[in-house]
Coordinates of C-alpha atoms and ligand atoms in Angstrom, one line a residue:
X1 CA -11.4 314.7 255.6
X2 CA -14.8 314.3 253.9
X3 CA -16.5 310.9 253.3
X4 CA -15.3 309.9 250.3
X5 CA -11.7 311.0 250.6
X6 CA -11.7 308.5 253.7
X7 CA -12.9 305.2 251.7
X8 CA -10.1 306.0 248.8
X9 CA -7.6 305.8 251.3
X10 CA -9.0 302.5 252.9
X11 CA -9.9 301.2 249.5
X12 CA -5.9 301.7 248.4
X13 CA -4.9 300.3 251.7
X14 CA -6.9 297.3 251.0
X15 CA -5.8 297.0 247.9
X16 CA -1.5 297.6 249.4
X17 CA -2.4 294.9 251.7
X18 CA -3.7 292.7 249.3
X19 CA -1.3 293.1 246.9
X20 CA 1.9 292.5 249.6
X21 CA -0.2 289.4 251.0
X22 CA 0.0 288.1 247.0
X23 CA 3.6 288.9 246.4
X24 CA 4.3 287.1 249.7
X25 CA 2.6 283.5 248.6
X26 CA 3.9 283.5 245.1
X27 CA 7.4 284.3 247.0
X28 CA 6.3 281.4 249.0
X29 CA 5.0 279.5 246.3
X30 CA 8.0 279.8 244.3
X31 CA 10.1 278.3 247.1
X32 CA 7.4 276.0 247.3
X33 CA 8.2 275.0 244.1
X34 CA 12.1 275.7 244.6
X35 CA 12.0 272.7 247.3
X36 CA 10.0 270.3 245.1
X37 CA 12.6 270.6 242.2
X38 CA 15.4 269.7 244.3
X39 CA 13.5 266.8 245.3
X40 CA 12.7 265.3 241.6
X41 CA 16.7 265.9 241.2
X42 CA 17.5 263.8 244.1
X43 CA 18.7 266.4 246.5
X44 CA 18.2 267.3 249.9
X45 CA 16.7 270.8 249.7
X46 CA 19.0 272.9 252.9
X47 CA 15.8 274.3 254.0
X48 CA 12.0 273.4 254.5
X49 CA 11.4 276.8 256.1
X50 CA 8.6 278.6 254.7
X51 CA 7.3 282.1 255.6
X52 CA 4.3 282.9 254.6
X53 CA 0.6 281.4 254.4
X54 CA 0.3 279.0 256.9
X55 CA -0.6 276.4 254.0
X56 CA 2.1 276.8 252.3
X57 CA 4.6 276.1 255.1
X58 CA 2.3 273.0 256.2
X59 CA 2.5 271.6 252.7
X60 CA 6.5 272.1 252.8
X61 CA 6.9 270.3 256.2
X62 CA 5.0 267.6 255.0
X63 CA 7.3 267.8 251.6
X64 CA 10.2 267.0 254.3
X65 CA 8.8 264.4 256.2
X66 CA 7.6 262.4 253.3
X67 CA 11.5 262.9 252.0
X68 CA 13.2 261.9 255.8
X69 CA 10.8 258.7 255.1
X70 CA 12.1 258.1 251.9
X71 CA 15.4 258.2 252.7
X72 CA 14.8 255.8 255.7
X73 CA 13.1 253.0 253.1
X74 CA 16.0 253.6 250.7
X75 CA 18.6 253.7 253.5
X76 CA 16.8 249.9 255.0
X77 CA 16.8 248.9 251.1
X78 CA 20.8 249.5 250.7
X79 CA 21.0 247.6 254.2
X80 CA 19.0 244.4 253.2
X81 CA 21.1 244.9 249.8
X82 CA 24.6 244.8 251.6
X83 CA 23.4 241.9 254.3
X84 CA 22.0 240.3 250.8
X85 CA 25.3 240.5 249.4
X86 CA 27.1 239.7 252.8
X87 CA 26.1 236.6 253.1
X88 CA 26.1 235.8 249.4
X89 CA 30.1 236.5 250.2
X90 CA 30.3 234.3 253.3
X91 CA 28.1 231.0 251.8
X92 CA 30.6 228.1 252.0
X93 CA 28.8 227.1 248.0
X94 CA 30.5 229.2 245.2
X95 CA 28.3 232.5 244.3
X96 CA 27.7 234.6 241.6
X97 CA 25.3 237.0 240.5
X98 CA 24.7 237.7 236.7
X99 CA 22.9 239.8 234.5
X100 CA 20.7 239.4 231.2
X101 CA 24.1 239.2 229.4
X102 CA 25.8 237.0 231.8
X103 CA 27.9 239.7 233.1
X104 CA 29.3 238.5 236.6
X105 CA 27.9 241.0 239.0
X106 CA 29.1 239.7 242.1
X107 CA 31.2 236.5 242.8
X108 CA 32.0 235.6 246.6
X109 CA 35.6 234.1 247.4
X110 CA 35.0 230.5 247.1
X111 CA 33.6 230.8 243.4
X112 CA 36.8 232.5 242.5
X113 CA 38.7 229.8 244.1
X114 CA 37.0 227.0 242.6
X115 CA 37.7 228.3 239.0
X116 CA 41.5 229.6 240.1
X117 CA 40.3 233.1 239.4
X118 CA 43.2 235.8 240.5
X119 CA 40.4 238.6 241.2
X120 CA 36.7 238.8 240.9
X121 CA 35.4 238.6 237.7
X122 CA 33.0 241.4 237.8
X123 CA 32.0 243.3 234.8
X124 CA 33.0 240.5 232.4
X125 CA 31.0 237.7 231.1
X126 CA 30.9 234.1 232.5
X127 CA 32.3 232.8 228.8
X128 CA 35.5 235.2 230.0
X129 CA 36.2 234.4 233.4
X130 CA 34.7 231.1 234.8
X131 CA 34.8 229.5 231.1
X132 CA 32.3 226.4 231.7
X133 CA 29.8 226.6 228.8
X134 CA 27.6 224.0 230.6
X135 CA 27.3 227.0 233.2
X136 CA 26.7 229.6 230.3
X137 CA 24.0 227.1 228.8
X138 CA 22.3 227.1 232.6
X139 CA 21.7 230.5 233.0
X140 CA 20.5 230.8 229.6
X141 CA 17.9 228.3 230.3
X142 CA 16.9 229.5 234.2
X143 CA 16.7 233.4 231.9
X144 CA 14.6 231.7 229.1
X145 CA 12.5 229.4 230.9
X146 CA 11.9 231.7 234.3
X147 CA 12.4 228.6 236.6
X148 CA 15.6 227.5 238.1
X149 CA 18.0 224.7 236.6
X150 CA 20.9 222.2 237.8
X151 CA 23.0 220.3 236.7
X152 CA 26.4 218.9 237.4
X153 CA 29.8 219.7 235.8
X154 CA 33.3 218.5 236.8
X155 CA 36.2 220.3 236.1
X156 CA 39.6 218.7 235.2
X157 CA 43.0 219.2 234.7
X158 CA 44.7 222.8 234.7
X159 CA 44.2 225.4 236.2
X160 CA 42.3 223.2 238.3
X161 CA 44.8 221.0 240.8
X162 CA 42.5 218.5 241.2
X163 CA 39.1 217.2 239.8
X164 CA 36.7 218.9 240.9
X165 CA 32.6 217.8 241.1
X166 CA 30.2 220.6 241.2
X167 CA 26.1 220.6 241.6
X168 CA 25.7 223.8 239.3
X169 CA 22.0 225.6 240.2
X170 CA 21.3 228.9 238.4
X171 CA 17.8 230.9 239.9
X172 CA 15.9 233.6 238.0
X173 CA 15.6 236.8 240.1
X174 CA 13.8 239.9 239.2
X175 CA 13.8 243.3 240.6
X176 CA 10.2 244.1 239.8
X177 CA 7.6 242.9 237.9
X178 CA 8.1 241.3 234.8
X179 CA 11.2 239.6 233.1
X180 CA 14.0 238.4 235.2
X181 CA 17.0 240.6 235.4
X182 CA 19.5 238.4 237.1
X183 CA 20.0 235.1 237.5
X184 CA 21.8 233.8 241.1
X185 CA 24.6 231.0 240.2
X186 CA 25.3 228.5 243.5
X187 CA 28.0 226.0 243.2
X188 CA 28.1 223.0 245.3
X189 CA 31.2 221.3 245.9
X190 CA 30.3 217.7 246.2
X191 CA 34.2 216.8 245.3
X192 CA 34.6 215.2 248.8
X193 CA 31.0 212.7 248.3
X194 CA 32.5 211.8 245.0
X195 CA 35.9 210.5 245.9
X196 CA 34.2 208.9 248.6
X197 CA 31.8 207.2 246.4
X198 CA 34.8 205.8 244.4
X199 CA 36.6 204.9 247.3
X200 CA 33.5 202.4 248.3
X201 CA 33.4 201.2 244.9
X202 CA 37.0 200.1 245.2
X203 CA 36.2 198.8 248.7
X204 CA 34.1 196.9 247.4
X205 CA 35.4 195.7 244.3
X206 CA 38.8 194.6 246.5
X207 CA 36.7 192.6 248.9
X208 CA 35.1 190.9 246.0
X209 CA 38.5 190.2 244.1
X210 CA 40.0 188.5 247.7
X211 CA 37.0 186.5 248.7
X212 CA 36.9 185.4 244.7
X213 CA 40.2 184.1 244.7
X214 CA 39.9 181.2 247.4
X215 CA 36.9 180.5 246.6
X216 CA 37.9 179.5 242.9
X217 CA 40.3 177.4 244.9
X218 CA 38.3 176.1 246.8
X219 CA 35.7 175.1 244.1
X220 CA 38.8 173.8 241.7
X221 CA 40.3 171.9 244.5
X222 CA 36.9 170.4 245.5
X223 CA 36.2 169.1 242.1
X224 CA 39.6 167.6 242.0
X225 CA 38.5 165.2 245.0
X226 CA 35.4 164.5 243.6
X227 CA 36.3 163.6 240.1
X228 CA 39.9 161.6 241.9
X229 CA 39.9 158.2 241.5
X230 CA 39.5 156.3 244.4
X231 CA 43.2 155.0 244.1
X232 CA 44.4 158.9 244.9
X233 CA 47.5 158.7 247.5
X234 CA 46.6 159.8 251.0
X235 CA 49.5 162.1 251.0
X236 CA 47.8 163.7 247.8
X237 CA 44.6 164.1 249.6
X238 CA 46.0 165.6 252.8
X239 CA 47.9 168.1 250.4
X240 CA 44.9 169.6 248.8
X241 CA 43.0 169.4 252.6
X242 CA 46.2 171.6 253.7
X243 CA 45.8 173.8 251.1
X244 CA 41.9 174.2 251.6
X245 CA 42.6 174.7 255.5
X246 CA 44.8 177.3 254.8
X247 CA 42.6 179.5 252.3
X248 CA 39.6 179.4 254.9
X249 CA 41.9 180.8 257.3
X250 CA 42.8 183.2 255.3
X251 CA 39.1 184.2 254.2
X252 CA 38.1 184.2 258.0
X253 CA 40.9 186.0 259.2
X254 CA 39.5 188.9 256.2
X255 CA 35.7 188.6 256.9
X256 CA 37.5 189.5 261.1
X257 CA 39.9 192.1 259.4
X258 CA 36.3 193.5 257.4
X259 CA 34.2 193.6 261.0
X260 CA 37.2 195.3 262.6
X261 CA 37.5 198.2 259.8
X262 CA 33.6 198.4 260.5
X263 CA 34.1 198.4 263.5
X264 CA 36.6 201.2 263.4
X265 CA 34.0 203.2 262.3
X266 CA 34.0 206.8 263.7
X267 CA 30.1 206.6 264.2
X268 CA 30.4 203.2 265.6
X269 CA 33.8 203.8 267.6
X270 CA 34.0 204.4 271.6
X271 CA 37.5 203.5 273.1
X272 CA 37.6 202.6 276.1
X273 CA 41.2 204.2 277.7
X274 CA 42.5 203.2 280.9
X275 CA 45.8 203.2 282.3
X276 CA 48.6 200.9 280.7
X277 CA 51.3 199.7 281.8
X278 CA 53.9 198.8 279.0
X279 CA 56.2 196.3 280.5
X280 CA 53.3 193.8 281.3
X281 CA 51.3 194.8 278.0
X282 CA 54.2 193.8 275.5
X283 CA 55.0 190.8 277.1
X284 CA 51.4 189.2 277.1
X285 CA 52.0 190.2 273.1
X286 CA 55.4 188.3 273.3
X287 CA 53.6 185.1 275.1
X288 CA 50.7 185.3 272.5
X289 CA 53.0 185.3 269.5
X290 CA 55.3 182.4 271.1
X291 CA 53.9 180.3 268.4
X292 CA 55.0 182.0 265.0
X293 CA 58.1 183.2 266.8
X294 CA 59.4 179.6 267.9
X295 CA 58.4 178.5 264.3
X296 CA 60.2 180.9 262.8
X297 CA 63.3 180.6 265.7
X298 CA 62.8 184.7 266.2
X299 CA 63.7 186.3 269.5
X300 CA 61.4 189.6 270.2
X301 CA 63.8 191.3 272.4
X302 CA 62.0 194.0 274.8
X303 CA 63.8 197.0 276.0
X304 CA 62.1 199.6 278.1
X305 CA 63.5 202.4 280.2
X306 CA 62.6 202.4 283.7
X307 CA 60.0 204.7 285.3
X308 CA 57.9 204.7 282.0
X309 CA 54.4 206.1 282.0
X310 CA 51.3 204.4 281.4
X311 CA 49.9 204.6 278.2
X312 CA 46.2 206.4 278.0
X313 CA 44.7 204.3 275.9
X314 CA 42.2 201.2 275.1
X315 CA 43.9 198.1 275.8
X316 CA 42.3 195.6 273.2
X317 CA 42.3 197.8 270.7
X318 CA 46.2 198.6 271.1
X319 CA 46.7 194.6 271.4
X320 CA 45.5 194.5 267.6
X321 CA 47.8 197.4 266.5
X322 CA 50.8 195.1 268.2
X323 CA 49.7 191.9 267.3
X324 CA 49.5 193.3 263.5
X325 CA 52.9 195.0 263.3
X326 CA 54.9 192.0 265.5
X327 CA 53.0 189.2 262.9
X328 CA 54.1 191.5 260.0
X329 CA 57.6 191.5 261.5
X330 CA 57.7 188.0 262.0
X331 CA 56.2 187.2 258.6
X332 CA 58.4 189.3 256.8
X333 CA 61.7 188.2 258.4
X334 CA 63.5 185.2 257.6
X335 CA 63.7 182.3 260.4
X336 CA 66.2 183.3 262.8
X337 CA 66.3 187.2 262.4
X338 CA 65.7 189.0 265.7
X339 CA 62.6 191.8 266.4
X340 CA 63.0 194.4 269.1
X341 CA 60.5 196.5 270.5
X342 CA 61.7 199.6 272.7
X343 CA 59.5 202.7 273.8
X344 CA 60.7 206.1 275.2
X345 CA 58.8 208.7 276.4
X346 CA 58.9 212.2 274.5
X347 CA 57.3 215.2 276.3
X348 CA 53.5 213.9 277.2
X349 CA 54.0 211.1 274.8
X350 CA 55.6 207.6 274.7
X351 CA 56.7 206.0 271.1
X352 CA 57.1 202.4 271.0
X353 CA 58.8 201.1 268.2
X354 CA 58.6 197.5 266.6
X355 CA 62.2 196.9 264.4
X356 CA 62.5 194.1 262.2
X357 CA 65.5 193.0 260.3
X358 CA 63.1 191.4 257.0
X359 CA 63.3 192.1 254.0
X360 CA 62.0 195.7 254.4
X361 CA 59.8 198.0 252.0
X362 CA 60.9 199.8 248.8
X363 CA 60.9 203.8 249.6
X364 CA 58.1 203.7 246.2
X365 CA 55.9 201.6 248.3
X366 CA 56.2 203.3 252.0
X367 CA 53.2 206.1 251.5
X368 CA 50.5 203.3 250.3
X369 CA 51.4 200.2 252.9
X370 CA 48.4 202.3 255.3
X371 CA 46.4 201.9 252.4
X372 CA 43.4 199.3 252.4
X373 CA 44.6 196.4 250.4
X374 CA 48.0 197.5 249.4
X375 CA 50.8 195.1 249.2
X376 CA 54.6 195.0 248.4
X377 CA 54.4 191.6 247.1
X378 CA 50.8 190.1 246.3
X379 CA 51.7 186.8 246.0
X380 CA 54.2 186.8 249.3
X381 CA 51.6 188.4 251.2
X382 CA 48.8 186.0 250.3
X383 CA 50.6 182.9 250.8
X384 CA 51.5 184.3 254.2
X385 CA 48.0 184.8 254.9
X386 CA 48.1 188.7 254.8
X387 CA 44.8 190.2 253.7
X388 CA 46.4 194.1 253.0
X389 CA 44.0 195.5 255.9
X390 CA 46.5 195.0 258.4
X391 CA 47.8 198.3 258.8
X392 CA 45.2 200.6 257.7
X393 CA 43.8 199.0 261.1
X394 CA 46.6 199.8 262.9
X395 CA 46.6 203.4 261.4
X396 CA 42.8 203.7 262.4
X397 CA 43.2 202.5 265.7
X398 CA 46.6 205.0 266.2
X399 CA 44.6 207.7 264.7
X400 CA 41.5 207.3 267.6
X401 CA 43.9 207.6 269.7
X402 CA 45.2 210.5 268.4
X403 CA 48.5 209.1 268.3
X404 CA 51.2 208.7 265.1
X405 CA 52.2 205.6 263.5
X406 CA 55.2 206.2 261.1
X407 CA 57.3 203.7 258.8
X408 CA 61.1 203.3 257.7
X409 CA 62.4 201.0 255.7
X410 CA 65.1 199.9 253.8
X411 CA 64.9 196.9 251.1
X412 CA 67.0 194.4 252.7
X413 CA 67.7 195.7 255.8
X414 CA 64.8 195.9 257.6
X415 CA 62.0 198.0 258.9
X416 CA 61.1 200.3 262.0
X417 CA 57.1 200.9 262.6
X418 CA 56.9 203.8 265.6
X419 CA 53.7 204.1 267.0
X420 CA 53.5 207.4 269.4
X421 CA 50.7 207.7 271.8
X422 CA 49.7 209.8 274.8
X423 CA 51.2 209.1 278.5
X424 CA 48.4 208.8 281.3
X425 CA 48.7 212.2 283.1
X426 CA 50.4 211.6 285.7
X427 CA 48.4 211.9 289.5
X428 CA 49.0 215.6 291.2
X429 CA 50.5 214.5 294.1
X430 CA 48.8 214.3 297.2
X431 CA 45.7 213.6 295.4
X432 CA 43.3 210.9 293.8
X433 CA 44.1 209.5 290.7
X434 CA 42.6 211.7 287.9
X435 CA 38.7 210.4 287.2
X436 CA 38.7 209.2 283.9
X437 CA 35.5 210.0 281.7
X438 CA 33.8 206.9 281.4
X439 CA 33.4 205.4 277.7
X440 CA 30.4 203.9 276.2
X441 CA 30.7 200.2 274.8
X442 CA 30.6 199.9 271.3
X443 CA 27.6 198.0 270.4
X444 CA 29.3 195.8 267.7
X445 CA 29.9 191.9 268.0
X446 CA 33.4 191.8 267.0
X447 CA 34.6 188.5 266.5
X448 CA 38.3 189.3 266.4
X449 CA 37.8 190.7 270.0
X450 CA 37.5 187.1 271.5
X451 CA 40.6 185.0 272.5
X452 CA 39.5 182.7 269.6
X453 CA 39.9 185.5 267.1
X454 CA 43.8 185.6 268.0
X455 CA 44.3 182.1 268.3
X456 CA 43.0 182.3 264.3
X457 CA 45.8 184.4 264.0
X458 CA 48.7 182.1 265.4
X459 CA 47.1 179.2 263.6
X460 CA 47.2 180.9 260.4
X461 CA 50.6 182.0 261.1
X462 CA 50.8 178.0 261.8
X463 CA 49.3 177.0 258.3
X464 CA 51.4 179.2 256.7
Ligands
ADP1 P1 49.4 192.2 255.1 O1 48.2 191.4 255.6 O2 49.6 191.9 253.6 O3 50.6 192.0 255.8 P2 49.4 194.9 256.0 O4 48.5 196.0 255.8 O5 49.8 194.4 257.4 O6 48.9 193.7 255.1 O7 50.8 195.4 255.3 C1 50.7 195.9 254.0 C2 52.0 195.5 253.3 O8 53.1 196.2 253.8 C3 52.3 194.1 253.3 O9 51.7 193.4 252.3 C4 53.8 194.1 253.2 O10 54.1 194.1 251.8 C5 54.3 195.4 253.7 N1 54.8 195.2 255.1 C6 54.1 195.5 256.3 N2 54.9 195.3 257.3 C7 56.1 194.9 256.9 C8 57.4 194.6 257.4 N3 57.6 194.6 258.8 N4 58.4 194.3 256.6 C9 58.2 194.3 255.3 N5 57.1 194.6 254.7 C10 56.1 194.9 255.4

């Protein structure tokens, strides 16, 4: 081969070579691009294998591990978004999530039970599902104004059961920069704090009415002496002194029935349980009361099964829960008319039952006589000295002990009060008596805790 025959053929080798190298890299460049298409269209591209120039198969492994990372960030996103919306769903406030048009995007349980929603109102507007403009007018404000806004709303009559008092706060939220796209709805129920609120302002407005009352007396009566002539008959006087003795009893005995109920207290409460034995606890209650129950010529007959338990429970405070339901017996029961007590034990638990033969409760009346203040008869009640707290103290007291109290009556023929509480567990045998937990005293002067606050009962049952 001469000279110049050899450098064609390496020259069109060089050239083959050259020419199959380029074919291979736009081959690979195409798939190159191939892979980066999918990518833009949001799909996973099956391979990221690349043969060819060494360049182009590092750019595509890059390509992939800048997608794996992607997916990872979008994958963390959807997470934070669910555990966002999780406990959006499990608040104990109503939630909702809504967009610029106030289309509900997400509304948790409670929401939908607070507006007696069936399903969750996604998709449609507030307007349509919830139906509280002042809500509507909210978001529009927390959209327009880019700040947050609250205000309260309460919701009445159908297809609410109840009125209901919400604390209504609507947040901007945005997704980026700019405008914000949602806006976050949470409703507090503050139902509970309301009707509490009232039930103070009733409290309150009750104890005012009954220390009003004798004091107008009081102030009527007291003028009356004053302005007497000197000539007034004795007997006259001592009637009106009578009559001022017996309203001060009456206020004391409700500034002691006031302390007690604050003293009942949950915060302020500790009992103080011990063992007690019911034979020797009802008949101190029966020598206390001898007084109204001679007056009145009543017998309080005691019947109790042998080999009863003790009672678990706190000895004083139980005396007031007796002394209260006995006095009511006494005081409404005409002279003469027996009371029996009898216990039994049930299971872990021992009822004791006080059973009059007054003039008993109408059925209308029985679910409010635990009330604060209520009365059958007003006027009967005050001129017997009642203040209306008796039995909501017994009911407290019952209720610390995590007994029952329960009340039939019938107009006429009388009325049963059964008080249930638990039985002192009894010793295992063979060993010590079960330890007690010892109990805190409650650090609250209590006047109707002394003997003197009892003897004020028997001498108001006395003056009346
Ligand atoms: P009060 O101080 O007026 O007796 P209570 O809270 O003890 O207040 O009782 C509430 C009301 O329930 C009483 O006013 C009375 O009308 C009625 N009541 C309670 N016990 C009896 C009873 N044993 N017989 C008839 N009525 C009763």
């Amino acid at each position: 081969m001469t000279l110049s025959s050899f450098l064609i053929v390496l020259l069109g080798s060089a050239l083959a070579i050259s020419l199959l190298q380029l074919l291979a890299w736009a081959r690979s460049a195409a798939k190159l691009e191939r892979i980066a298409e999918e990518i833009v269209q949001g799909r996973r591209p099956r391979s990221f294998v690349i043969f060819g120039p060494r360049s182009l198969f590092r750019v595509a492994s890059r390509l992939e591990a800048i997608l794996a990372a992607g997916e990872k960030l979008s994958e963390q996103i959807e997470q934070q978004g669910e555990n966002f919306h999780g406990v959006l769903r499990n608040m104990m406030e109503g939630v909702a999530i809504v967009d610029r048009n106030h289309r509900v995007e997400l509304a948790n349980d409670v929401l939908m039970e607070q507006f007696g929603l069936g399903s969750e109102p996604s998709g449609r507007t507030v307007l349509e599902s919830i139906r509280v403009a002042e809500i509507d007018r909210l978001i529009s404000e927390a959209f327009a104004r880019q700040e947050a806004r609250s205000g309260e709303i309460s919701l009445r009559g159908l297809p609410y059961q109840s009125d209901l008092f919400l604390i209504v706060n609507a947040v901007p939220m945005r997704n980026g920069p700019g405008q914000p796209n949602q806006v976050l709805l949470v409703l507090h129920d503050i139902t509970e704090h309301k009707r509490s609120e009232e039930r103070q302002k009733e409290f309150l407005a009750n104890v005012s009415h009954e220390i009003r009352t004798p004091l107008s007396i009081f102030r009527g009566y007291v003028e009356t002496l004053m302005h007497a002539s000197p000539a007034l008959a004795a007997e006259e006087v001592q009637r009106v002194l009578k009559i001022l003795r017996r309203h001060s009893l009456r206020l004391s005995k409700l500034v002691n029935d006031l302390l007690t109920l604050s003293a009942l207290e949950p915060a302020r409460m500790h009992l103080e349980r011990s063992p007690i034995s019911l034979p020797h606890f009802l008949r101190r209650i029966e020598a206390d009361l001898r007084q109204p129950l001679q007056e009145k010529r009543i017998r309080l007959l005691v019947q109790l099964p042998e080999n009863l338990p003790k009672v678990d429970g706190d000895p004083f405070r139980l005396e007031q829960v007796f002394y209260n339901l006995v006095e009511n017996a006494i005081q409404y029961s005409e002279p003469d008319s027996p009371i029996r007590m009898e216990a039994d034990l049930e299971g872990d638990r021992i009822s004791i039952r006080v059973i009059d033969r007054g003039i008993g409760i109408p059925s209308a009346d029985l679910p409010y006589v635990f009330e604060r203040f209520y009365r059958v008869d007003k006027t009967r009640s005050r001129q017997a000295g009642g203040t209306g707290l008796g039995l909501s103290i017994v009911k407290r007291i019952v209720d610390l002990h995590q007994g029952q109290v329960q009340i039939q009556s019938e107009p006429g023929k009388g009325t049963t009060v059964t008080v249930t509480l638990p039985a002192w567990p009894l010793a295992p045998p063979e060993s010590t008596p079960p330890a007690r937990p010892s109990v805190s005293v409650a650090p609250v002067e209590n006047p109707s805790r002394t003997a003197e606050g009892y003897s004020d009962r028997s001498r108001l049952s006395h003056a009346s």
